[in-house]
Every structure is written in structure tokens, then in C-alpha cells.
Amino acid sequence: MSSDIRDGWARQGAIEARQVDDAWQRIETWLHRNAPATAAALRPGVPDGELAAFERDLGVRIPAGLKALWRRCAGMSAGPGEGTSFLLGEWAPMSLDAVLATYRLQMNILVAMDEYVSWRPSWIPFAAFDPHDILDGLCLDAETGRIWRWSEYAERTLVHESLTVYLEDMADALDVPELSLGAGPRVREGALVWG
């Protein structure tokens, strides 16, 4: 591989990481100002060394944008309930333990279902119905950057073109609720809810 191609990929990864970081900063700022219960439930991010070890355990190259998100927030410390499913579309950021458990479960199912591809090795789960759910959620395709929804019923639906677009859409909906395509943001007992 030529150094120009490597440099181009590195530059693209740096842009993606910055965009995700900027969008998450906007989201987190809004949460601290408006939904302190949700902000308090966010787990701190993980350092690069832990991300590198996690990437080895996962066995998949983690895209720069997802790494940027996990450097800022590695899931939620709260259990299921109001305020945990605060991401756009009412999803909760998963803990890295739940990400790994979900990925391994889905890969085992993939091996058992030769004819129907229910999961791709490049799909990395990152959000679910609650922070520890392994049955229904969102995954990022490490090859294409697209976000897919999976369910326990083997339904797979493309829902967003990229993590950057997803987080920027959420940040925009928080800043200007009229921009929300679905139910708008609300705060109930210090927690962000949609609708």
C-alpha cells in the first residue's frame, strides 16, 4: 500500500474522529445543562491503551469515529429505565463488555446460519435498548461506516449513513428541536427522553 493511500486514510480517520468528538461535545454540553440525571449516568471514556486491547479482543478494526466516541463515553452506569435510552431513536450507549458479549453472540449465530447472513464480521454494536441489552440495537459497519439496526428476530435495517451523521443529527435536534424528524427532546426528572 502506498504512503499516499495510508496518508489519505489517516486524514479521513482524523476528520471523522474530530466530527464525532465535536458532535459528542455538543450533546454532552446540552445534557449537563438540561438533563443532569442523564449526564451523571454517562460512563467516562477509555484511554487509547484500553481501546487497543479491546480492539484485539473484538478482532475487528474499530473505525476512528467510534474510537473517538468511546474515548469520550464508554456506555452508561445506569440500568434500564428512563434516561438511559437517551440517544436519538431512544437507544442507550452500550458498555464495552456488552459490546463484546453482543458481538460474540451474533458471530456465533452467524456461524450457525450459513444461508442467511444475520450478522457481518465488520458490524460493531454500540447502542442498544438499554446499556446492557444484547437483543436489539445499533451497530456500525467498520467497512462502510453505515449504521444498522439489529433485533433478536434477525431483522436488519440500515438506519444512518454514518456515526457522524447520527450524532450530528442528535446534536442538532437538541439545539433546535424543530429539526428533529421524529419525537423531539424533552426532559423528565432531569433525564433526556424523546417524545
CSV table of C-alpha atoms in Angstrom, one decimal:
chain,number,residue,atom,x,y,z
A,1,MET,CA,0.0,0.0,0.0
A,2,SER,CA,1.4,3.4,-1.0
A,3,SER,CA,2.1,6.0,1.6
A,4,ASP,CA,-0.4,8.4,-0.2
A,5,ILE,CA,-3.2,5.9,0.4
A,6,ARG,CA,-2.2,5.4,4.0
A,7,ASP,CA,-2.0,9.2,4.5
A,8,GLY,CA,-5.4,9.6,2.9
A,9,TRP,CA,-7.0,7.0,5.2
A,10,ALA,CA,-5.3,8.6,8.2
A,11,ARG,CA,-6.5,12.0,7.2
A,12,GLN,CA,-10.1,10.7,6.7
A,13,GLY,CA,-10.0,9.0,10.1
A,14,ALA,CA,-8.8,12.2,11.8
A,15,ILE,CA,-11.6,14.1,10.2
A,16,GLU,CA,-14.2,11.5,11.3
A,17,ALA,CA,-12.8,11.5,14.8
A,18,ARG,CA,-12.9,15.3,15.0
A,19,GLN,CA,-16.5,15.4,13.7
A,20,VAL,CA,-17.7,12.7,16.2
A,21,ASP,CA,-15.8,14.4,19.0
A,22,ASP,CA,-17.4,17.8,18.1
A,23,ALA,CA,-20.9,16.3,17.9
A,24,TRP,CA,-20.5,14.5,21.2
A,25,GLN,CA,-19.2,17.6,22.9
A,26,ARG,CA,-22.4,19.4,21.8
A,27,ILE,CA,-24.6,16.5,23.1
A,28,GLU,CA,-22.7,16.3,26.4
A,29,THR,CA,-22.8,20.1,27.0
A,30,TRP,CA,-26.6,20.0,26.4
A,31,LEU,CA,-27.0,17.1,28.8
A,32,HIS,CA,-25.0,18.8,31.6
A,33,ARG,CA,-27.1,22.0,31.1
A,34,ASN,CA,-30.5,20.5,30.6
A,35,ALA,CA,-30.6,16.8,31.7
A,36,PRO,CA,-28.2,16.3,34.6
A,37,ALA,CA,-29.5,12.9,35.5
A,38,THR,CA,-28.6,11.6,32.1
A,39,ALA,CA,-25.3,13.3,32.1
A,40,ALA,CA,-24.5,11.8,35.5
A,41,ALA,CA,-25.2,8.3,34.2
A,42,LEU,CA,-22.6,8.5,31.4
A,43,ARG,CA,-19.5,6.4,31.9
A,44,PRO,CA,-16.2,8.1,31.4
A,45,GLY,CA,-14.3,7.3,28.2
A,46,VAL,CA,-11.5,4.9,27.9
A,47,PRO,CA,-7.8,5.6,27.1
A,48,ASP,CA,-6.2,4.6,23.9
A,49,GLY,CA,-4.4,1.6,25.5
A,50,GLU,CA,-7.6,0.1,26.7
A,51,LEU,CA,-9.2,0.7,23.3
A,52,ALA,CA,-6.3,-1.1,21.6
A,53,ALA,CA,-6.7,-4.1,23.9
A,54,PHE,CA,-10.5,-4.0,23.3
A,55,GLU,CA,-9.9,-3.9,19.6
A,56,ARG,CA,-7.7,-7.0,19.8
A,57,ASP,CA,-10.3,-8.8,21.9
A,58,LEU,CA,-13.0,-7.9,19.4
A,59,GLY,CA,-10.9,-8.9,16.4
A,60,VAL,CA,-12.2,-6.1,14.2
A,61,ARG,CA,-10.6,-2.7,13.3
A,62,ILE,CA,-12.6,-0.1,15.1
A,63,PRO,CA,-13.2,3.0,13.0
A,64,ALA,CA,-11.8,6.3,14.1
A,65,GLY,CA,-15.2,7.8,14.8
A,66,LEU,CA,-16.3,5.0,17.1
A,67,LYS,CA,-12.9,5.2,18.9
A,68,ALA,CA,-13.5,8.9,19.3
A,69,LEU,CA,-16.9,8.3,20.9
A,70,TRP,CA,-15.6,5.6,23.2
A,71,ARG,CA,-12.7,7.9,24.3
A,72,ARG,CA,-15.5,10.3,25.5
A,73,CYS,CA,-18.1,7.9,26.7
A,74,ALA,CA,-17.9,4.2,27.2
A,75,GLY,CA,-21.6,3.4,27.9
A,76,MET,CA,-23.9,4.3,30.8
A,77,SER,CA,-23.6,3.4,34.5
A,78,ALA,CA,-27.3,3.3,35.0
A,79,GLY,CA,-29.5,0.2,34.5
A,80,PRO,CA,-32.6,0.1,32.3
A,81,GLY,CA,-35.0,2.9,32.8
A,82,GLU,CA,-35.8,6.5,31.9
A,83,GLY,CA,-32.9,8.5,30.8
A,84,THR,CA,-30.7,5.6,29.8
A,85,SER,CA,-32.1,5.3,26.3
A,86,PHE,CA,-31.3,8.9,25.5
A,87,LEU,CA,-29.6,8.6,22.1
A,88,LEU,CA,-31.6,9.7,19.1
A,89,GLY,CA,-34.1,6.9,18.3
A,90,GLU,CA,-34.2,6.0,22.1
A,91,TRP,CA,-31.0,4.0,22.2
A,92,ALA,CA,-28.6,3.7,25.1
A,93,PRO,CA,-24.8,3.6,24.6
A,94,MET,CA,-23.5,0.1,25.4
A,95,SER,CA,-20.8,-0.7,27.9
A,96,LEU,CA,-17.7,-2.2,26.2
A,97,ASP,CA,-18.5,-5.5,28.0
A,98,ALA,CA,-21.9,-5.6,26.4
A,99,VAL,CA,-20.4,-4.7,23.0
A,100,LEU,CA,-18.1,-7.7,23.2
A,101,ALA,CA,-20.8,-10.1,24.5
A,102,THR,CA,-23.2,-9.0,21.8
A,103,TYR,CA,-20.6,-9.2,19.0
A,104,ARG,CA,-19.6,-12.7,20.1
A,105,LEU,CA,-23.2,-13.9,20.4
A,106,GLN,CA,-24.0,-12.5,16.9
A,107,MET,CA,-20.9,-14.1,15.4
A,108,ASN,CA,-21.9,-17.5,16.9
A,109,ILE,CA,-25.4,-17.1,15.4
A,110,LEU,CA,-23.8,-16.2,12.1
A,111,VAL,CA,-21.8,-19.4,12.1
A,112,ALA,CA,-25.0,-21.4,12.8
A,113,MET,CA,-27.0,-19.8,10.0
A,114,ASP,CA,-25.0,-20.4,6.8
A,115,GLU,CA,-27.6,-19.5,4.2
A,116,TYR,CA,-28.9,-16.3,5.8
A,117,VAL,CA,-26.4,-13.6,6.8
A,118,SER,CA,-27.8,-12.2,10.0
A,119,TRP,CA,-24.6,-10.5,11.0
A,120,ARG,CA,-21.4,-9.4,9.3
A,121,PRO,CA,-18.0,-9.7,11.0
A,122,SER,CA,-17.5,-6.0,10.3
A,123,TRP,CA,-20.6,-4.9,12.4
A,124,ILE,CA,-19.7,-3.5,15.8
A,125,PRO,CA,-22.6,-2.9,18.2
A,126,PHE,CA,-22.5,0.3,20.1
A,127,ALA,CA,-26.1,1.2,21.3
A,128,ALA,CA,-29.0,-0.9,22.4
A,129,PHE,CA,-32.4,-0.7,24.0
A,130,ASP,CA,-30.7,-0.4,27.4
A,131,PRO,CA,-26.9,-0.2,28.2
A,132,HIS,CA,-26.6,-4.0,28.7
A,133,ASP,CA,-29.0,-5.3,26.1
A,134,ILE,CA,-27.8,-7.8,23.6
A,135,LEU,CA,-31.0,-8.4,21.7
A,136,ASP,CA,-31.9,-5.1,20.0
A,137,GLY,CA,-29.7,-2.2,19.0
A,138,LEU,CA,-27.5,-0.3,16.6
A,139,CYS,CA,-24.2,-1.5,15.1
A,140,LEU,CA,-21.6,0.4,13.0
A,141,ASP,CA,-20.3,-1.4,9.9
A,142,ALA,CA,-16.5,-1.0,10.1
A,143,GLU,CA,-16.1,-1.4,6.4
A,144,THR,CA,-18.7,1.1,5.1
A,145,GLY,CA,-19.3,3.4,8.2
A,146,ARG,CA,-23.1,2.8,8.0
A,147,ILE,CA,-25.2,2.2,11.0
A,148,TRP,CA,-27.6,-0.8,11.0
A,149,ARG,CA,-30.3,-1.8,13.4
A,150,TRP,CA,-30.4,-5.4,14.5
A,151,SER,CA,-33.1,-7.2,16.5
A,152,GLU,CA,-33.5,-10.6,18.2
A,153,TYR,CA,-35.7,-11.6,15.3
A,154,ALA,CA,-32.8,-11.3,12.8
A,155,GLU,CA,-34.2,-8.1,11.3
A,156,ARG,CA,-31.5,-5.9,9.9
A,157,THR,CA,-32.3,-2.3,8.7
A,158,LEU,CA,-30.0,0.5,7.5
A,159,VAL,CA,-30.8,3.5,9.7
A,160,HIS,CA,-28.0,6.1,9.3
A,161,GLU,CA,-25.3,6.8,6.7
A,162,SER,CA,-22.6,7.2,9.4
A,163,LEU,CA,-21.9,7.7,13.1
A,164,THR,CA,-21.0,11.3,12.4
A,165,VAL,CA,-24.4,12.0,10.7
A,166,TYR,CA,-26.2,10.2,13.5
A,167,LEU,CA,-24.5,12.2,16.3
A,168,GLU,CA,-24.8,15.5,14.4
A,169,ASP,CA,-28.5,14.9,13.8
A,170,MET,CA,-28.9,14.3,17.5
A,171,ALA,CA,-26.9,17.4,18.5
A,172,ASP,CA,-28.9,19.5,16.0
A,173,ALA,CA,-32.2,18.1,17.4
A,174,LEU,CA,-31.2,19.0,20.9
A,175,ASP,CA,-30.0,22.5,19.9
A,176,VAL,CA,-33.1,23.2,17.7
A,177,PRO,CA,-35.9,20.7,18.5
A,178,GLU,CA,-37.8,21.7,15.3
A,179,LEU,CA,-35.0,19.9,13.4
A,180,SER,CA,-36.0,16.6,14.9
A,181,LEU,CA,-37.5,14.3,12.3
A,182,GLY,CA,-39.4,12.3,14.9
A,183,ALA,CA,-40.3,12.9,18.5
A,184,GLY,CA,-38.5,15.9,19.9
A,185,PRO,CA,-36.3,16.0,23.0
A,186,ARG,CA,-37.8,16.5,26.4
A,187,VAL,CA,-36.5,16.5,30.0
A,188,ARG,CA,-38.3,14.5,32.6
A,189,GLU,CA,-37.0,14.4,36.2
A,190,GLY,CA,-33.6,15.5,34.9
A,191,ALA,CA,-33.4,12.8,32.2
A,192,LEU,CA,-33.5,13.3,28.5
A,193,VAL,CA,-36.4,11.5,26.8
A,194,TRP,CA,-37.7,11.7,23.2
A,195,GLY,CA,-41.4,12.4,22.6
